[in-house]
Tab-separated table of C-alpha atoms in Angstrom:
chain	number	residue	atom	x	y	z
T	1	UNK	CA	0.000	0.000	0.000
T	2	UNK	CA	1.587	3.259	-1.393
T	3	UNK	CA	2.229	6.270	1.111
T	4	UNK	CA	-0.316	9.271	-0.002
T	5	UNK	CA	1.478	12.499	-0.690
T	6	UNK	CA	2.333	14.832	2.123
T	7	UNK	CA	0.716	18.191	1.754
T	8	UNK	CA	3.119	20.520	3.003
T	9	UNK	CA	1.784	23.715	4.931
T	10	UNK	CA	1.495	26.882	3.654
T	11	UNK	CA	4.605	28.649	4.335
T	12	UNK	CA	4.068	31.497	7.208
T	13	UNK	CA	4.393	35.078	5.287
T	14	UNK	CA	3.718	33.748	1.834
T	15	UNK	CA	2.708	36.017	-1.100
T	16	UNK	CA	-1.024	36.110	-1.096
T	17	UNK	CA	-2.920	34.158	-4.344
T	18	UNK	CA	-3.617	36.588	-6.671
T	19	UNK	CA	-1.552	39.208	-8.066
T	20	UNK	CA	-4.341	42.188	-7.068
T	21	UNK	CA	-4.192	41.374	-3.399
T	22	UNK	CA	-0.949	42.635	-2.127
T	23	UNK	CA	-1.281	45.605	-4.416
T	24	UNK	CA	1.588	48.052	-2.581
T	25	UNK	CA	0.732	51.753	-2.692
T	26	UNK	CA	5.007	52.109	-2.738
T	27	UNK	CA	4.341	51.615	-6.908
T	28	UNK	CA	2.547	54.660	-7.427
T	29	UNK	CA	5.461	57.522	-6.561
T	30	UNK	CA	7.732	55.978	-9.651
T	31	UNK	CA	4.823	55.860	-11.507
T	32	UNK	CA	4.197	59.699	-10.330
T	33	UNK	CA	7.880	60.365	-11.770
T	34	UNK	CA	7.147	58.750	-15.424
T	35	UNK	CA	3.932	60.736	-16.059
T	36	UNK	CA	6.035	64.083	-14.834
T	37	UNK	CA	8.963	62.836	-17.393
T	38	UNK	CA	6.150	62.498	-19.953
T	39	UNK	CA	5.140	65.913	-19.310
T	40	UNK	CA	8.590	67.152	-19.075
T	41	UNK	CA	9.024	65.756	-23.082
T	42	UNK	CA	6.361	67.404	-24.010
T	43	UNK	CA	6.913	70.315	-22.543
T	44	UNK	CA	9.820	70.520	-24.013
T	45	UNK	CA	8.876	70.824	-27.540
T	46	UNK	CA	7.315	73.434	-27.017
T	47	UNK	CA	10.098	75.920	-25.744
T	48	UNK	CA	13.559	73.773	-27.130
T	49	UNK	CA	13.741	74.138	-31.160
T	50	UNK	CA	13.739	71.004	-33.032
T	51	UNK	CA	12.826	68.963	-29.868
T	52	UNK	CA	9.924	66.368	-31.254
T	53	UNK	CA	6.749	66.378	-30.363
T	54	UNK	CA	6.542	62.604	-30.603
T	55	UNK	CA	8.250	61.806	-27.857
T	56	UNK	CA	6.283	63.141	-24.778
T	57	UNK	CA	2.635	61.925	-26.177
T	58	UNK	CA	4.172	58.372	-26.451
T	59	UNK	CA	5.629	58.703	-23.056
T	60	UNK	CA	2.640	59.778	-21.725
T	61	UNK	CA	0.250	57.335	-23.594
T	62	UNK	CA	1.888	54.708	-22.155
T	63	UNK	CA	2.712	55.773	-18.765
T	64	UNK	CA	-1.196	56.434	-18.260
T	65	UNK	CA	-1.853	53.250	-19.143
T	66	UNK	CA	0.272	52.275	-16.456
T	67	UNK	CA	-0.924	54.212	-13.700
T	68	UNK	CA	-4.689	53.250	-14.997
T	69	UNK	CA	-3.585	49.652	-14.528
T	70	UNK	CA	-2.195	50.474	-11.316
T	71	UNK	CA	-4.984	51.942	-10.033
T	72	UNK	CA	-7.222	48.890	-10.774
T	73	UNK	CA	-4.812	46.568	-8.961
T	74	UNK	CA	-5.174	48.505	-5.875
T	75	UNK	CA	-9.358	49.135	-6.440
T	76	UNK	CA	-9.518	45.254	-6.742
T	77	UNK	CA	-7.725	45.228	-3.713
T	78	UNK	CA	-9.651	47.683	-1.640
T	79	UNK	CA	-12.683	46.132	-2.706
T	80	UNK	CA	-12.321	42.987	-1.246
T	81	UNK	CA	-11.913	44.379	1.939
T	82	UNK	CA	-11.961	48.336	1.849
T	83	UNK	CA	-10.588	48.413	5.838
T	84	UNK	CA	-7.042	47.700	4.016
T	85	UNK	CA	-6.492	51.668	2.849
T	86	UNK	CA	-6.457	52.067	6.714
T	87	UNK	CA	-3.681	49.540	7.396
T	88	UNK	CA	-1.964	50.672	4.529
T	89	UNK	CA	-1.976	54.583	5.931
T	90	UNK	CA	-0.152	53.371	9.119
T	91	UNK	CA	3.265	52.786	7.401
T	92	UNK	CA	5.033	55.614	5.303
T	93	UNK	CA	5.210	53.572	2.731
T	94	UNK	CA	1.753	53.407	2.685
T	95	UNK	CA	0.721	57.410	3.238
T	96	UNK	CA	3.515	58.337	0.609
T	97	UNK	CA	2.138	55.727	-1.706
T	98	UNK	CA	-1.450	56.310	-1.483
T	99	UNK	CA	-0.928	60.195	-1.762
T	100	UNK	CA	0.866	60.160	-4.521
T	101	UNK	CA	-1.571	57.819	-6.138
T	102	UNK	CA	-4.210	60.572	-6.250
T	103	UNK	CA	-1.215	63.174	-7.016
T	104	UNK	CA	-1.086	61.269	-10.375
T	105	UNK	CA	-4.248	62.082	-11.030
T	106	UNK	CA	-3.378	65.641	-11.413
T	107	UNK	CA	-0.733	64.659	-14.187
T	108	UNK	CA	-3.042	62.387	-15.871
T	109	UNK	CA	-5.900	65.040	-16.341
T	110	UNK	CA	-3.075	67.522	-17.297
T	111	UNK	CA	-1.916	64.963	-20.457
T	112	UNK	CA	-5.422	64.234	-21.080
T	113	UNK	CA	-6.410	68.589	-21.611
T	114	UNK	CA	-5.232	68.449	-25.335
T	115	UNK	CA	-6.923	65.771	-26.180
T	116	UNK	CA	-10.639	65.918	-24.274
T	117	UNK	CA	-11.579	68.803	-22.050
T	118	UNK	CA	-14.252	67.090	-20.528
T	119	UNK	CA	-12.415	63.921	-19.442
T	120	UNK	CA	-9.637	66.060	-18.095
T	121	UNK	CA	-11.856	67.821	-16.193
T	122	UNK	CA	-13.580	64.797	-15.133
T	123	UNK	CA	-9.935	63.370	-13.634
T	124	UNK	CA	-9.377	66.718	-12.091
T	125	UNK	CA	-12.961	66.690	-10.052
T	126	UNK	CA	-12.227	63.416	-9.275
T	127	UNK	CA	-8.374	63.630	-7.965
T	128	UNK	CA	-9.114	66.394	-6.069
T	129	UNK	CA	-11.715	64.104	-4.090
T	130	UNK	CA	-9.213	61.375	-4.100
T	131	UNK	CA	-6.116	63.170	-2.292
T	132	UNK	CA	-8.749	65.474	0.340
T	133	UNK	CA	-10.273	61.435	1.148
T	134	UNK	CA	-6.068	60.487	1.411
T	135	UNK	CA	-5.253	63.121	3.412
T	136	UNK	CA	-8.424	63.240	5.924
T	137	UNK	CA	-7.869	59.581	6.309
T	138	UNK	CA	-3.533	60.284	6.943
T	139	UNK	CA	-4.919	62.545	9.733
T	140	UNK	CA	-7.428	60.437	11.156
T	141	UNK	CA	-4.343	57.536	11.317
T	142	UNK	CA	-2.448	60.233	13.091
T	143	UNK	CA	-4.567	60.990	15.667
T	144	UNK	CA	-5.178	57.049	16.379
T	145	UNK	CA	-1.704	56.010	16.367
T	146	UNK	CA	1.592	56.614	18.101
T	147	UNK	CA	3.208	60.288	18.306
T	148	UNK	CA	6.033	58.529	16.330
T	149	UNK	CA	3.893	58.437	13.180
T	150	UNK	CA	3.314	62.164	13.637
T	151	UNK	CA	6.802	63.129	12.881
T	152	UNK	CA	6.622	65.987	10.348
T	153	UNK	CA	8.551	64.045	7.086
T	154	UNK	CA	8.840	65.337	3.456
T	155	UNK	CA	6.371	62.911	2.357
T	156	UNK	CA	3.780	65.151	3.745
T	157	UNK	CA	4.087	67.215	0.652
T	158	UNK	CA	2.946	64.343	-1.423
T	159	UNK	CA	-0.592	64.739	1.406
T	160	UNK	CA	-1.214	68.240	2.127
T	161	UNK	CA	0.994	70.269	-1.019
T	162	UNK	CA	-0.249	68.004	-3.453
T	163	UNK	CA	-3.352	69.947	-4.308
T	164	UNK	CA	-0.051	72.384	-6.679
T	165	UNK	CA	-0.509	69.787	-9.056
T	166	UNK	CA	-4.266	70.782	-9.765
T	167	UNK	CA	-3.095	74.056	-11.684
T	168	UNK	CA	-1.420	72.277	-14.449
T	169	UNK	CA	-4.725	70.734	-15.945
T	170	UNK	CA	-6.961	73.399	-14.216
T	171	UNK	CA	-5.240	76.492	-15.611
T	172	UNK	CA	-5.647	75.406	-19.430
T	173	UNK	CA	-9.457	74.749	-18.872
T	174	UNK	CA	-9.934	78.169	-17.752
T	175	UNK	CA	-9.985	77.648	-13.948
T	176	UNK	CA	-7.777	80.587	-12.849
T	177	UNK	CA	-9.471	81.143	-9.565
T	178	UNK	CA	-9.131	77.498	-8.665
T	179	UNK	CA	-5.314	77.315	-9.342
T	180	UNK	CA	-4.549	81.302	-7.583
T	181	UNK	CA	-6.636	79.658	-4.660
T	182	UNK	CA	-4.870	76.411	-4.457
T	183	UNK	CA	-1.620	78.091	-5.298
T	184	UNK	CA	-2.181	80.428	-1.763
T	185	UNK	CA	-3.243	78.285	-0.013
T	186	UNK	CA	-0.242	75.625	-0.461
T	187	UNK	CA	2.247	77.266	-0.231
T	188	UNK	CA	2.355	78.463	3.589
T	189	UNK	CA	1.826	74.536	4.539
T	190	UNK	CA	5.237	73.327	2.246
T	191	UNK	CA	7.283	76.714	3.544
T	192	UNK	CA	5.694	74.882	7.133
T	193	UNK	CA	6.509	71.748	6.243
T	194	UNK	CA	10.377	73.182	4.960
T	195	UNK	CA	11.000	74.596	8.110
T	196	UNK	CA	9.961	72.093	10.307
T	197	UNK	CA	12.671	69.367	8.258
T	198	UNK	CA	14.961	72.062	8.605
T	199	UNK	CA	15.048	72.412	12.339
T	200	UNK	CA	14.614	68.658	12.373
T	201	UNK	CA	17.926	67.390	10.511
T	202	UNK	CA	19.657	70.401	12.119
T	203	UNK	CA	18.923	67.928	15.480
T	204	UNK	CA	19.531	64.683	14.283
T	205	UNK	CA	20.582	62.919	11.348
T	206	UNK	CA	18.355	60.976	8.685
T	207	UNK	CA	18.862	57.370	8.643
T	208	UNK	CA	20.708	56.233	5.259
T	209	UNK	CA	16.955	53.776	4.328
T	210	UNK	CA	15.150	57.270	4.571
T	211	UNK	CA	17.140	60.034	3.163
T	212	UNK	CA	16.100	59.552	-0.515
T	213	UNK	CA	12.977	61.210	0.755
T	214	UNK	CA	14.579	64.463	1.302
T	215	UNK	CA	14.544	64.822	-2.304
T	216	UNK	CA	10.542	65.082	-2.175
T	217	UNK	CA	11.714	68.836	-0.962
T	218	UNK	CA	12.537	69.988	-4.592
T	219	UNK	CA	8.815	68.669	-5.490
T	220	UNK	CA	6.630	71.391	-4.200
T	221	UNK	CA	9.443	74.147	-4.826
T	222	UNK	CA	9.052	73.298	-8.315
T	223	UNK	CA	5.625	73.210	-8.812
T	224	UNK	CA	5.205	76.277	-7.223
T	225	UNK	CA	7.361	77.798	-9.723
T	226	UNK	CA	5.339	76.070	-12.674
T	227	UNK	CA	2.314	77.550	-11.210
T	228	UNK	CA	3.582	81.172	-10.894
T	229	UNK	CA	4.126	81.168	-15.023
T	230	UNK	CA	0.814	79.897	-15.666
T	231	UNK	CA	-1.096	82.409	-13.286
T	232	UNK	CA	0.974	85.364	-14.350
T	233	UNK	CA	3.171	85.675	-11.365
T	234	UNK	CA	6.435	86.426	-13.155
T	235	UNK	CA	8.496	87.928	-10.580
T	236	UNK	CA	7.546	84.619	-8.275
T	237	UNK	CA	7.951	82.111	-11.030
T	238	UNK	CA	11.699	83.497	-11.388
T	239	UNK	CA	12.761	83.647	-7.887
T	240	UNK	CA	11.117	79.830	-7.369
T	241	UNK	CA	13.236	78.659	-10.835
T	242	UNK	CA	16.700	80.224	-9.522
T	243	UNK	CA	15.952	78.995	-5.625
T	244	UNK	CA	15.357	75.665	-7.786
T	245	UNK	CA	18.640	75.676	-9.412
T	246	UNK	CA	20.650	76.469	-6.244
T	247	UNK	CA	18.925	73.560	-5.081
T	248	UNK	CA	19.448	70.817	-7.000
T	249	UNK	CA	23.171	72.016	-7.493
T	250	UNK	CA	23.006	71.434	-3.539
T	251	UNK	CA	21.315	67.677	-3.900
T	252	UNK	CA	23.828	66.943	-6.658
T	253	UNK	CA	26.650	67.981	-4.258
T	254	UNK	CA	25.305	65.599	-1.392
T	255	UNK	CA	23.914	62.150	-4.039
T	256	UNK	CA	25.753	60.208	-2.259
T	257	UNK	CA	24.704	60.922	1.180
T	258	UNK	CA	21.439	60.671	-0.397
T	259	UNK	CA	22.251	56.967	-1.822
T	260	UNK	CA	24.319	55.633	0.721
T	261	UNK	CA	21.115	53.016	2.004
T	262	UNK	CA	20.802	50.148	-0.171
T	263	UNK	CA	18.083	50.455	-3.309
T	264	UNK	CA	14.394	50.246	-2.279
T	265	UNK	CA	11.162	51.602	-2.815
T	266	UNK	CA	11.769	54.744	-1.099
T	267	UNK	CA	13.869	55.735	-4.210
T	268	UNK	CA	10.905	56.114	-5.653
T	269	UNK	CA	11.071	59.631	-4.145
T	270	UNK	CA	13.802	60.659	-6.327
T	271	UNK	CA	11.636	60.253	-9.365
T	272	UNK	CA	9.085	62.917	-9.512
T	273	UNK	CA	11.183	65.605	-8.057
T	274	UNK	CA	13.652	65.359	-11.063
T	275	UNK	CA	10.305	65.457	-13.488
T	276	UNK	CA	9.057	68.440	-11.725
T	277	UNK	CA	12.384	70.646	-12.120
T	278	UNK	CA	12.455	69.704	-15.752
T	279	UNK	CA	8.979	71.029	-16.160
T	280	UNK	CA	9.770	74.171	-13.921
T	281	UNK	CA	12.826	74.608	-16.424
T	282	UNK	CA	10.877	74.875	-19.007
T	283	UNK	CA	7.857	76.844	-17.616
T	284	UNK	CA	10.683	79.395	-16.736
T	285	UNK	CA	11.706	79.392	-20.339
T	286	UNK	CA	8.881	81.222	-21.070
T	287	UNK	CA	9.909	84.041	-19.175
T	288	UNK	CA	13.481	84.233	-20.167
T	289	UNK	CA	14.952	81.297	-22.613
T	290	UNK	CA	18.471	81.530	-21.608
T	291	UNK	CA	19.952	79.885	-19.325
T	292	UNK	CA	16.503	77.930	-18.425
T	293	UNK	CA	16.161	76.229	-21.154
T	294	UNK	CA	19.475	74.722	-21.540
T	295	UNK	CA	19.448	73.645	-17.919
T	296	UNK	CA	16.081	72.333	-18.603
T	297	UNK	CA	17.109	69.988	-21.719
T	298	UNK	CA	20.422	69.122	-19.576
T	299	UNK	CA	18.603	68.359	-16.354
T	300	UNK	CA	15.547	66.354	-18.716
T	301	UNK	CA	18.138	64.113	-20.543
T	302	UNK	CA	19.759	63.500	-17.069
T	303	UNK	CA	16.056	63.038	-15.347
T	304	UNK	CA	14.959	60.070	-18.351
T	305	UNK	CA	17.854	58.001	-17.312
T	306	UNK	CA	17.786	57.898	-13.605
T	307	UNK	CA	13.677	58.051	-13.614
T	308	UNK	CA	13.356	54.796	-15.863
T	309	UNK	CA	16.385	52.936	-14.086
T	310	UNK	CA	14.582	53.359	-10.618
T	311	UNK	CA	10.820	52.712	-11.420
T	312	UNK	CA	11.518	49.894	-13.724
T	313	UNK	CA	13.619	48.226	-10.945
T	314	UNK	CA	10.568	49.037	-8.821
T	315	UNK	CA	8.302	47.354	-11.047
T	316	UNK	CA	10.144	44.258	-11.522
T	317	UNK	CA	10.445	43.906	-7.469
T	318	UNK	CA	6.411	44.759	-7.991
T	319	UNK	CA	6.020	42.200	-10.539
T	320	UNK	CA	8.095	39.203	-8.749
T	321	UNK	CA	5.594	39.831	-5.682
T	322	UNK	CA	8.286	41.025	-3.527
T	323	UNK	CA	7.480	44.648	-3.386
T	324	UNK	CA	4.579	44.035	-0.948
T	325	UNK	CA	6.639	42.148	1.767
T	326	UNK	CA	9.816	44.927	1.303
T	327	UNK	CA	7.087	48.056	2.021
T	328	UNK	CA	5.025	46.679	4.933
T	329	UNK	CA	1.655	46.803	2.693
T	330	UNK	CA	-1.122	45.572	3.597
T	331	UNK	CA	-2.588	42.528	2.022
T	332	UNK	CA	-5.943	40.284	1.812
């Protein structure tokens, strides 16, 4: 009489069946960082002769197909048990993740303006929703968990800045008011949220797993600067685009203080800070070609490289199922 087969136990911390249940929100600040590149290209052409057109509206065709499949990962995952965006918000990870998730949404409705006014519109409603739900929810997790979680970190531009992003779709459908309102209201929360890192690191060092985040700074500094051109705010848009400069010539200087943790998520947060300079760049170039928009094709030819190295190598840890266990996520 033959032995039956031994059915060996599930292994303890094993990848969940099912590729939409350990959706990570850690994929969506790379993902953040390719639509910004695709802007970036496309931007481009319009201030840099000879620079094609092509490029950027492939870029961003396919990067919004991306993010529209990342999106329905996570929304398969939430819906089989919605309690999970709550677990999910307890970890960094998590809040960066999820905030720049709806953040995206701001650079999706802003490729889709040239194409359908309506459906950009329709993304821009709906974003805004998304990252006020995000952020009430981020404060709601604060107030319930430890005072540890309430450390002020640069990923809380991603959750209370974030609403910058709504001028770049908003202001070419006509909704001035909306982006001067957003724009005023932003911007004394990031100077807040500078200061407060400032007085921070002058205190204590940043562990080498979490200083890629201090790059997030460059973000909001940025976009304020792109926002300035569009509203009319010269004099502002120039000061933000030289303070830019002077500081990415400072993060260049100190790349490998920033790098010195091995590769992870978190270097996601290198990605959509690069895009956002390049766009800045080029918003500035508006004003006053030279030396913006030489910087800007520089710093954009730069910003392709290092953007695609890290979020593909993000996406292949995503793909292999490993991402999930490496960023704490949640999973059902």
């Amino acid at each position: 009489m033959s032995t039956p087969p031994r059915i060996m136990p599930k292994p303890f911390n094993a990848a969940p069946q099912g590729f939409w249940r350990a959706t990570p929100p850690a994929i969506f600040p790379p993902i953040m960082g390719l639509m910004g590149l695709g802007l970036a290209w496309r931007n481009a052409a319009r201030v840099i002769p000879g620079a094609p057109v092509w490029i950027g509206e492939m870029l961003l065709g396919a990067f919004s197909l991306l993010y529209l499949f990342a999106l329905l990962t996570y929304f398969a995952k939430m819906a089989r048990r919605p309690s999970v965006i709550a677990e999910d918000l307890r970890i960094l990870p998590g809040r960066a993740g999820l905030a720049a998730g709806a953040d995206t949404g701001f650079l999706f409705a802003a490729a889709l303006v040239p194409y359908s006014a309506g459906a950009a519109k329709t993304v821009l409603v709906l974003s805004l929703i998304a990252l006020t739900v995000v952020a009430l929810l981020i404060i709601r997790s604060f107030t319930l968990g430890p005072a540890e979680q309430r450390r002020v970190t640069p990923a809380w531009h991603l959750s209370f800045v974030g609403y910058i992003l709504a001028p770049l779709s908003a202001v070419p459908l006509g909704w001035v008011g909306l982006s001067q309102f957003l724009f005023a209201t932003t911007l004394p929360i990031a100077a807040a949220i500078w200061i407060i890192s400032a007085m921070q690191f002058a205190k204590a060092d940043v562990p080498p797993p979490l200083r890629p985040l201090l790059a997030i700074h460059i973000a909001p500094l940025s976009l304020f600067g792109i926002v300035a051109t569009l509203v009319g705010y010269t004099t502002l848009a120039l000061a933000f685009a030289w303070i830019g400069v002077t500081a990415l010539i400072v993060y260049l200087v100190g790349v490998r203080y920033l790098t010195k943790g091995d590769f992870s998520a978190l270097w996601g947060a290198f990605t959509f800070p690069l895009a956002a300079f390049a766009n800045m760049m080029f918003a500035a170039a508006t004003l006053t070609p030279v030396p913006f928009r030489i910087v800007g094709g520089l710093e954009l030819v730069a910003a392709t490289l290092v953007i695609v190295y890290i979020a593909s190598k993000i996406m292949q840890i995503w793909m292999r199922g490993k991402l999930s266990k490496a960023t704490n996520a949640a999973t059902v």
